[in-house]
Coordinates of C-alpha atoms in Angstrom, one line a residue:
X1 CA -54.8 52.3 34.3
X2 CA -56.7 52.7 31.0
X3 CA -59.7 54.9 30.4
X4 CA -62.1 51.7 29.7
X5 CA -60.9 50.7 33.4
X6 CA -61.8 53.7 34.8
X7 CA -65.0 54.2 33.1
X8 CA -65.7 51.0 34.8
X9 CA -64.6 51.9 37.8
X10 CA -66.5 54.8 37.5
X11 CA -70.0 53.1 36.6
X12 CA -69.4 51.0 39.6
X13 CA -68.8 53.8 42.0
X14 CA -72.3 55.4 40.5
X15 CA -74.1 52.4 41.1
X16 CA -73.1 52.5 44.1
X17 CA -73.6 56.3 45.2
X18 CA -77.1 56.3 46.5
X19 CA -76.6 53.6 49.1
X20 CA -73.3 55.8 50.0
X21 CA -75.1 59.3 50.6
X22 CA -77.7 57.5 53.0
X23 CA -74.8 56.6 54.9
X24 CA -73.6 59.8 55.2
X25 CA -76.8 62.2 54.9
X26 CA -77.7 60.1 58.0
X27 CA -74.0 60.7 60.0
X28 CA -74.1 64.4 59.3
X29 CA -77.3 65.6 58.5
X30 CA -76.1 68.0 55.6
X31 CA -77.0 67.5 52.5
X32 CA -74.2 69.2 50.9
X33 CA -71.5 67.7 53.5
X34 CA -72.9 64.5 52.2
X35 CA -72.1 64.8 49.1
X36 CA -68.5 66.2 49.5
X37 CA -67.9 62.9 51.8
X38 CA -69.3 60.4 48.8
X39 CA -67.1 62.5 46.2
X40 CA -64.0 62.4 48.4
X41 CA -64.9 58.2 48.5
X42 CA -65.1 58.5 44.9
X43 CA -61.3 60.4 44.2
X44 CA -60.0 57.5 47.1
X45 CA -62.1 54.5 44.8
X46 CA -60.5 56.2 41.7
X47 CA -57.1 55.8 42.8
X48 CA -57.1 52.6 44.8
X49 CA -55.9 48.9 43.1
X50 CA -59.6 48.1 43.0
X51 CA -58.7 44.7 42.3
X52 CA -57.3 44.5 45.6
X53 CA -60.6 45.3 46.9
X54 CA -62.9 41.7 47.4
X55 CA -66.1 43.6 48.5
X56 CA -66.5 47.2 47.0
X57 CA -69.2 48.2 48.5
X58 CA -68.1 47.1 52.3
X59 CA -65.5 49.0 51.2
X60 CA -66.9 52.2 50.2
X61 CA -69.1 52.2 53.1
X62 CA -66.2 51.7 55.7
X63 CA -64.3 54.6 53.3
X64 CA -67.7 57.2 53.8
X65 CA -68.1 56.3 57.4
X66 CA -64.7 57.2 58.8
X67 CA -64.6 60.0 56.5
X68 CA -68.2 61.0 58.0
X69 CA -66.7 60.3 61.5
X70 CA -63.4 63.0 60.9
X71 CA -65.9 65.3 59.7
X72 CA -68.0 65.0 62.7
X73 CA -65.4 66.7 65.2
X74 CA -65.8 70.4 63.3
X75 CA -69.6 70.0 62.5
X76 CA -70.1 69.1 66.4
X77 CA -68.3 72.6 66.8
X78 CA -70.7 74.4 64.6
X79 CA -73.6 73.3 66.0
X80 CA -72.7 74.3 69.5
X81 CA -72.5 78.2 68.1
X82 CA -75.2 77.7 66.0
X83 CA -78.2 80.4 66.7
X84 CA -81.5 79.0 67.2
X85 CA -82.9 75.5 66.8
X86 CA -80.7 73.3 64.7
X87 CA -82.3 71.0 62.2
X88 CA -81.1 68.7 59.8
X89 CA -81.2 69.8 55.7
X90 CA -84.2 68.5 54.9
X91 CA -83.6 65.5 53.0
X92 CA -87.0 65.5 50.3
X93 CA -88.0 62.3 48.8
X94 CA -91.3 61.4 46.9
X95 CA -90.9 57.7 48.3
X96 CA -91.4 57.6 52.3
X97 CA -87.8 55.8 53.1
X98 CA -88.8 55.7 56.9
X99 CA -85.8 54.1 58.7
X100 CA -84.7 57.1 59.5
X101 CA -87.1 59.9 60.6
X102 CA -86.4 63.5 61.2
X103 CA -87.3 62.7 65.1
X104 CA -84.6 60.1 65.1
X105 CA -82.0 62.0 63.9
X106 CA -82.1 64.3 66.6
X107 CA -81.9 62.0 69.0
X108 CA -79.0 60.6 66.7
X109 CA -77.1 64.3 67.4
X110 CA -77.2 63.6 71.1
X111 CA -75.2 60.1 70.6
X112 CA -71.2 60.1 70.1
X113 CA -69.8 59.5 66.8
X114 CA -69.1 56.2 67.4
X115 CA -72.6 55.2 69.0
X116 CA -74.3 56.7 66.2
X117 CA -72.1 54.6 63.5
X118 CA -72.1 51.4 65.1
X119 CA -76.0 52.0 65.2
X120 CA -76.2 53.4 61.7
X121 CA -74.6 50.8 60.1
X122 CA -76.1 48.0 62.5
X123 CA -79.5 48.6 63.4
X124 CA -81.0 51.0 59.6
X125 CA -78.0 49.2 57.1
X126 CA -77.6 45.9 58.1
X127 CA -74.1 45.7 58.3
X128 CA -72.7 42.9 60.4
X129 CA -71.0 44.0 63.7
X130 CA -67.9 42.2 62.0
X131 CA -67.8 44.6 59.3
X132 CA -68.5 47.6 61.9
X133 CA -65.2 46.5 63.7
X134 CA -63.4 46.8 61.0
X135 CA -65.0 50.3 60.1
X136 CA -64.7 51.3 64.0
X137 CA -61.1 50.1 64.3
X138 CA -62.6 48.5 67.6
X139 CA -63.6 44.8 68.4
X140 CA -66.9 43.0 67.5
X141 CA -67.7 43.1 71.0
X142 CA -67.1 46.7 71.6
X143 CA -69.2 47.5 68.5
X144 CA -72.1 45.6 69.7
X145 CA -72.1 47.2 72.7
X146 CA -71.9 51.2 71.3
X147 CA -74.6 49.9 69.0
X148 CA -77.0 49.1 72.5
X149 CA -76.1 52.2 73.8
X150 CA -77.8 53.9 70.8
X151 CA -80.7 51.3 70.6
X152 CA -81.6 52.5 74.2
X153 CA -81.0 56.1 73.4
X154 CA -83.3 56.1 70.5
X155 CA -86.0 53.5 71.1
X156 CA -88.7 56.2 71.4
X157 CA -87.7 57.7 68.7
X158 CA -88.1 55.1 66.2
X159 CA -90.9 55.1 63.7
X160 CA -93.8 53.8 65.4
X161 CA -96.6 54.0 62.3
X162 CA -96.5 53.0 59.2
X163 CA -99.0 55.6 57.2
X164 CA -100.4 54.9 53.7
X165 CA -99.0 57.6 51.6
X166 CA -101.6 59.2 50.4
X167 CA -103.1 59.8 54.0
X168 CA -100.0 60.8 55.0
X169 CA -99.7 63.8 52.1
X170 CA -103.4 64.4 53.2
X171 CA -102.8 65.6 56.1
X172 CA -99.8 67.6 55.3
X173 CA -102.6 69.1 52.7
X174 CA -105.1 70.1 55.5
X175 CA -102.2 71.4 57.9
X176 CA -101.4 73.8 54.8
X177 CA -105.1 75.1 54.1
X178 CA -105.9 75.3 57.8
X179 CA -102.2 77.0 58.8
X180 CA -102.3 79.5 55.8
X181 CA -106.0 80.1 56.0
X182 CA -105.8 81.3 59.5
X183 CA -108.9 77.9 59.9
X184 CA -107.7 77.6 63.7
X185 CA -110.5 75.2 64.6
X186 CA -109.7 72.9 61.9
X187 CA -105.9 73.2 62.8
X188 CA -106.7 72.4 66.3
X189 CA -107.9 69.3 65.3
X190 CA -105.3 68.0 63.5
X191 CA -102.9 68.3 66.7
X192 CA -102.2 66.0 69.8
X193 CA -102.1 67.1 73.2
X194 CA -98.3 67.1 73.2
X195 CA -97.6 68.9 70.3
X196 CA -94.1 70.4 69.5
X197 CA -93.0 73.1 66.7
X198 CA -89.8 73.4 65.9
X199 CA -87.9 76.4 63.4
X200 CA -84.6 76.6 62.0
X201 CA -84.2 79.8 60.5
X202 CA -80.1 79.1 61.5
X203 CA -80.7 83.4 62.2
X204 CA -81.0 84.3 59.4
X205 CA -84.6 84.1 58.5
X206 CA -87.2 84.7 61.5
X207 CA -88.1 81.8 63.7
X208 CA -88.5 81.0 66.9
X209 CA -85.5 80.4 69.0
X210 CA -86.9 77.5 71.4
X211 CA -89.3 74.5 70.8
X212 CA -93.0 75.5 71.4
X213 CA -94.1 72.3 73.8
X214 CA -97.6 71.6 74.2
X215 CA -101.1 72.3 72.6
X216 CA -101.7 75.2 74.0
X217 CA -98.6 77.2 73.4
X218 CA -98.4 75.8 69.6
X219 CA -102.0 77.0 68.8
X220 CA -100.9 80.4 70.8
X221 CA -97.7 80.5 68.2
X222 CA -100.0 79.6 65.3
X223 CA -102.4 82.4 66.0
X224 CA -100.0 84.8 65.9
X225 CA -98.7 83.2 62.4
X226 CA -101.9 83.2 60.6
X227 CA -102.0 87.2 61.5
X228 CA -98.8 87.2 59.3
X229 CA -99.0 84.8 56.6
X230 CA -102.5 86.4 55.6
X231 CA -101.0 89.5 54.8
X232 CA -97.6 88.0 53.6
X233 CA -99.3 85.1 51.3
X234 CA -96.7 81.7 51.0
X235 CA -97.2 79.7 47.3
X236 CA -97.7 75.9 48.0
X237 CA -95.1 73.9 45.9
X238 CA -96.2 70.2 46.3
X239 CA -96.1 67.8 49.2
X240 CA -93.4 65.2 49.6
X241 CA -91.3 63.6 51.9
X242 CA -89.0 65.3 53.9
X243 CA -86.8 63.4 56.1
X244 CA -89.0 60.3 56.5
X245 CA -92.2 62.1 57.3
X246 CA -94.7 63.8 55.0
X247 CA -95.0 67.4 54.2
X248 CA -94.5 70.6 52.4
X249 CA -92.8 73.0 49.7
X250 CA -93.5 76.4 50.0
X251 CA -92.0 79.7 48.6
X252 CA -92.2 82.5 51.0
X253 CA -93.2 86.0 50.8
X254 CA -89.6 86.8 51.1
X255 CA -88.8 84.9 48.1
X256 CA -86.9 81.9 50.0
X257 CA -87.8 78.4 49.9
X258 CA -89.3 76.6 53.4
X259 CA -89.9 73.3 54.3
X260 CA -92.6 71.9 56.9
X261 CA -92.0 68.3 58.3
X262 CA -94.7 66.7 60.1
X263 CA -94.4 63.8 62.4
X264 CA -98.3 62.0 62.6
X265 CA -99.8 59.0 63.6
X266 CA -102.3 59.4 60.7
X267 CA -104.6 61.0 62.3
X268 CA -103.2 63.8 64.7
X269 CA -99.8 65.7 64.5
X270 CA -97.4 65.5 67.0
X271 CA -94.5 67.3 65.7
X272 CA -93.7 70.2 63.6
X273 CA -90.4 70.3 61.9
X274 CA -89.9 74.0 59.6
X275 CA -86.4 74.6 58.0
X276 CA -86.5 78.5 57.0
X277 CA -82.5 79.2 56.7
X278 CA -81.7 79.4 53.1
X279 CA -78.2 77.7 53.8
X280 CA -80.0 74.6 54.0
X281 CA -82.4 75.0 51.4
X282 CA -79.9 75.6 48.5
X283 CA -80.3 72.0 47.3
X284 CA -84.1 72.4 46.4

């Protein structure tokens, strides 16, 4: 093969990259584990008789899947030793790419390897349960029927609103100035009656080791926060999107990144998603 060949090859594969980490940031939920699987596709595309190959891309995705679905079996055994409240890397985007929320893809964790696939591929990418077969090494049928399993597993967690950016960033805004300024009145506002906050600090970093359910126990936790952050002030970054939902940058007293995920309606918060273990904060 000649180096004009494989620069081609090459361009294609980049083309091609971004689709192929949304496939697999959404299998694993690592960043970095992403991008190992898409470069291991890209050695495989490298060496392959590409013109062999009718449909590249089909290709390439059924390539990151099963390489997604091997790696699966040792991340599953992480996560069951893991200390605290796992979440996923937070994924930040200035676009709000909402087919996949943060809410989702914990639900998604709960689902087998195959159910989440089949569901992936199906219900967020489009791919026909044909293709997924092939993928799957399992039947059409079979497929279509991991693929309900999911639907039914997840259907509450699917993106219900669709919020206009900029009130979207708004209200990851106040949630800032209210949290950091110890403004618990205004903070109580902004959150339903069913709240959740949610911390991975992965134990290395303080955070609390359970959910905090509920309105009252939230704004208990967050009065015990603003005590803290008052004296140990947190620099506001910018807002973005992390995960599918809007929110926040900050650097920490400590001198580590954070991120702050919030899951609204537009109007009132019902979930708070903070990643404070620096593992999964590298790639900011």
């Amino acid at each position: 093969m000649n180096r004009a060949d494989l620069n081609d090859a090459a361009l294609d594969f980049n083309a091609m990259r971004p689709k192929l980490m949304r496939v697999a940031y959404r299998m694993l939920g690592s960043v970095g584990d992403a991008e190992d699987i898409v470069q291991d596709a890209f050695i495989r595309w490298m060496a392959v008789d590409r013109p062999a190959v009718r449909e590249p891309e089909a290709y390439l995705r059924c390539t990151v899947t099963r390489l997604c679905l091997d790696q699966l079996k040792s991340a599953r055994h992480q996560r069951e030793i893991y200390v605290g409240t796992w979440l996923p890397e937070p994924l930040v985007e200035d676009v709000d790419h909402d087919d996949i929320t943060l809410p989702l893809m914990l639900v998604l964790e709960r689902l087998s390897p195959l159910e989440r696939a089949a569901f992936l591929l199906h219900d967020v990418f489009g791919v026909p349960f044909e293709e997924i077969a092939t993928t799957l090494d399992r039947d059409a049928t079979a497929c279509r029927q991991l693929a309900t399993r999911a639907r039914n597993h997840v259907r509450e967690a699917r993106p219900r609103f669709k919020i206009e950016k900029k009130r979207a960033l708004q209200i990851a805004e106040a949630f800032f100035r209210a949290s950091r300024e110890g403004d618990l009145n205004t903070l109580g506002t902004l959150l339903t009656a069913d709240v959740s906050l949610h911390a991975d600090g992965g134990g290395k970093r303080p955070a609390v080791a359970e959910p905090i359910l509920g309105y009252e126990a939230v704004m208990a936790a967050m009065e015990r926060l603003a005590a803290l952050v008052l004296k140990n002030r947190s620099t506001f970054i910018r807002t973005v999107y992390i995960n599918g939902l809007p929110g926040f940058i900050t650097l920490e007293a400590d001198g580590q990144y954070q991120t702050t995920a919030l899951d609204t309606d537009g109007e009132k918060i019902a979930g708070i998603y903070v990643v404070r273990n620096p593992d999964k904060l590298k790639h900011l």
